[in-house]
Every structure is written in C-alpha cells, then in structure tokens.
Short mmCIF file of C-alpha atoms in Angstrom, two decimals:
data_model
loop_
_atom_site.label_atom_id
_atom_site.label_comp_id
_atom_site.label_asym_id
_atom_site.label_seq_id
_atom_site.Cartn_x
_atom_site.Cartn_y
_atom_site.Cartn_z
CA MET A 234 -1.46 -18.05 13.49
CA LYS A 235 1.80 -16.94 12.62
CA TRP A 236 1.52 -18.43 9.62
CA GLN A 237 -1.10 -16.87 9.26
CA ARG A 238 0.11 -13.79 10.24
CA ASP A 239 2.80 -13.36 8.30
CA VAL A 240 0.82 -14.47 4.60
CA ALA A 241 -1.55 -11.87 6.24
CA GLN A 242 1.58 -9.06 6.48
CA LYS A 243 2.23 -9.30 2.71
CA GLY A 244 -1.28 -8.91 1.49
CA PHE A 245 -1.79 -5.34 -0.81
CA GLY A 246 -3.16 -2.31 0.73
CA ARG A 247 -0.91 -2.21 3.26
CA TYR A 248 1.09 1.28 1.65
CA ALA A 249 -1.95 2.51 -0.61
CA LEU A 250 -3.83 3.03 4.00
CA LYS A 251 -2.82 7.14 4.20
CA ALA A 252 -2.43 5.98 7.63
CA GLN A 253 0.69 3.95 6.88
CA ALA A 254 1.81 7.47 4.60
CA ALA A 255 1.07 9.28 8.21
CA GLY A 256 3.64 7.05 10.38
CA ASN A 257 0.59 5.78 11.60
CA VAL A 258 0.65 2.46 11.16
CA ALA A 259 1.85 -0.12 13.67
CA TRP A 260 0.75 -3.56 12.37
CA PHE A 261 -0.53 -4.49 8.78
CA GLY A 262 -2.92 -7.66 7.21
CA GLY A 263 -5.47 -7.25 4.20
CA LYS A 264 -6.09 -8.80 1.11
CA GLY A 265 -7.47 -7.91 -2.53
CA GLY A 266 -8.96 -9.80 -5.37
CA ASN A 267 -9.97 -8.60 -9.24
CA GLY A 268 -12.25 -10.65 -11.76
CA TRP A 269 -15.40 -10.75 -13.33
CA ARG A 270 -16.76 -7.84 -12.51
CA ILE A 271 -15.81 -7.51 -8.93
CA LEU A 272 -13.92 -6.00 -6.67
CA THR A 273 -12.78 -6.35 -3.29
CA TYR A 274 -9.71 -4.91 0.04
CA SER A 275 -10.09 -6.45 3.29
CA GLY A 276 -7.49 -5.52 5.91
CA TYR A 277 -6.92 -5.25 8.74
CA PHE A 278 -4.81 -2.31 10.91
CA GLN A 279 -3.88 -0.79 14.92
CA THR A 280 -3.09 1.82 14.75
CA LYS A 281 1.13 3.45 16.77
CA ASP A 282 -1.74 4.31 19.65
CA GLY A 283 -2.96 1.02 20.26
CA ARG A 284 -6.32 0.63 18.19
CA HIS A 285 -7.72 -1.46 15.45
CA VAL A 286 -8.86 -0.48 12.42
CA VAL A 287 -10.82 -3.34 9.92
CA TYR A 288 -12.19 -2.38 6.55
CA THR A 289 -13.58 -4.80 3.41
CA PHE A 290 -13.95 -2.45 0.06
CA MET A 291 -16.69 -4.46 -2.47
CA GLN A 292 -17.57 -3.63 -6.00
CA HIS A 293 -19.90 -6.17 -7.67
CA GLY A 294 -21.42 -5.54 -10.52
CA ALA A 295 -18.06 -2.96 -12.36
CA ASN A 296 -18.42 -2.04 -16.09
CA GLU A 297 -14.52 -3.53 -16.85
CA THR A 298 -14.09 -7.71 -16.68
CA TYR A 299 -10.59 -6.74 -14.87
CA THR A 300 -11.28 -4.21 -12.13
CA MET A 301 -7.30 -3.52 -11.09
CA PRO A 302 -7.67 -0.67 -12.96
CA ASN A 303 -10.09 0.61 -10.31
CA THR A 304 -7.73 0.05 -7.32
CA ARG A 305 -7.34 4.20 -6.88
CA ARG A 306 -10.76 5.01 -6.51
CA ALA A 307 -11.07 2.41 -3.71
CA PHE A 308 -8.80 3.25 -2.00
CA ALA A 309 -10.08 6.94 -1.86
CA TRP A 310 -13.21 5.57 -0.33
CA ILE A 311 -11.36 3.08 2.22
CA ASN A 312 -9.10 5.97 3.30
CA ALA A 313 -12.08 8.37 3.78
CA GLY A 314 -13.97 5.92 5.25
CA ILE A 315 -10.74 5.38 7.82
CA ASP A 316 -10.14 9.56 8.27
CA ALA A 317 -14.35 10.34 9.63
CA VAL A 318 -13.23 7.00 11.99
CA ILE A 319 -10.18 7.17 14.16
CA GLY A 320 -9.20 11.39 12.26
CA VAL A 321 -7.81 12.59 9.48
CA GLN A 322 -4.15 10.50 8.60
CA THR A 323 -2.14 13.04 7.08
CA PRO A 324 0.67 11.94 5.34
CA ARG A 325 4.48 13.16 6.20
CA PRO A 326 6.40 14.83 3.80
CA LYS A 327 8.17 12.69 2.01
CA VAL A 328 11.71 13.34 2.47
CA THR A 329 14.49 13.08 -0.69
CA VAL A 330 17.23 12.29 -0.83
CA PRO A 331 20.33 13.39 -3.25
CA LYS A 332 21.32 10.33 -5.92
CA GLU A 333 25.33 10.59 -6.50
CA THR A 334 26.83 12.02 -9.12
CA VAL A 335 27.31 9.32 -11.31
CA ARG A 336 31.60 10.10 -12.59
CA PRO A 337 32.19 9.23 -16.16
CA ALA A 338 33.78 5.77 -16.41
CA ALA A 339 36.97 7.77 -18.30
CA THR A 340 37.63 10.22 -15.23
CA ARG A 341 36.37 6.49 -11.93
CA PRO A 342 39.46 5.50 -10.86
CA GLY A 343 40.00 2.24 -11.79
CA PRO A 344 41.21 -0.21 -15.74
CA LYS A 345 40.22 1.96 -17.68
CA PRO A 346 37.93 0.15 -20.57
CA PRO A 347 38.98 -0.85 -23.79
CA PRO A 348 38.95 1.73 -26.82
#
C-alpha cells in the first residue's frame, strides 16, 4: 500500500489543479496517458478540510495521434468540474522574490580571473 501511494503521489496533474494553486490540497495521487488519439487523466486528492475528490478525463478519438498538447484544455475541464462540485478554487497570488544582484567577476571578492 505504501509503495502504491508513493507512486501515485508522483503522478501527473497536481500542479495543473487550481485547488493546488489555491493551497487546498493535503494529499494528491494521479496519472495520465496519451497517444494514438487518446488522452486520459485521473486523480484523487484530499482537501485540507477533509473532502475527498476523484476526477477522470478521457478523450477518445482526438484529431491528433499525439495528444499531449490537449493537456491544458483537459485540465480546464477538470478544474471546472472540481469548482462546480466543491466550490471555486481561487489560486493564491504568486509571491515574487527579487533575485540577488550578481556582481561582475571583477568586483567580486576572491581571486581575479586570468587576463
């Protein structure tokens, strides 16, 4: 059982969920598959308030043989369904941290580069 949970946690989809961006996912497991005109995603997550959510998306007969480019649209449908069932999951604003200023090598402490 532990092995199955460890594998499921590494599955695709957690960071495509609005509930994750909203900080509302306590545990996640998922998987996806694509190819030969088929795209599938399925997953399970538990919300921080204890609700259990299971989702599945199956596209059969796509116009494309390679279906990964349809992922963004698939998760738009998945997220809309989740919002309809447990309420709108509003992503938290992203916090931007200013990057440290990098000084040119000539002004950094330490040995100077060769000429």
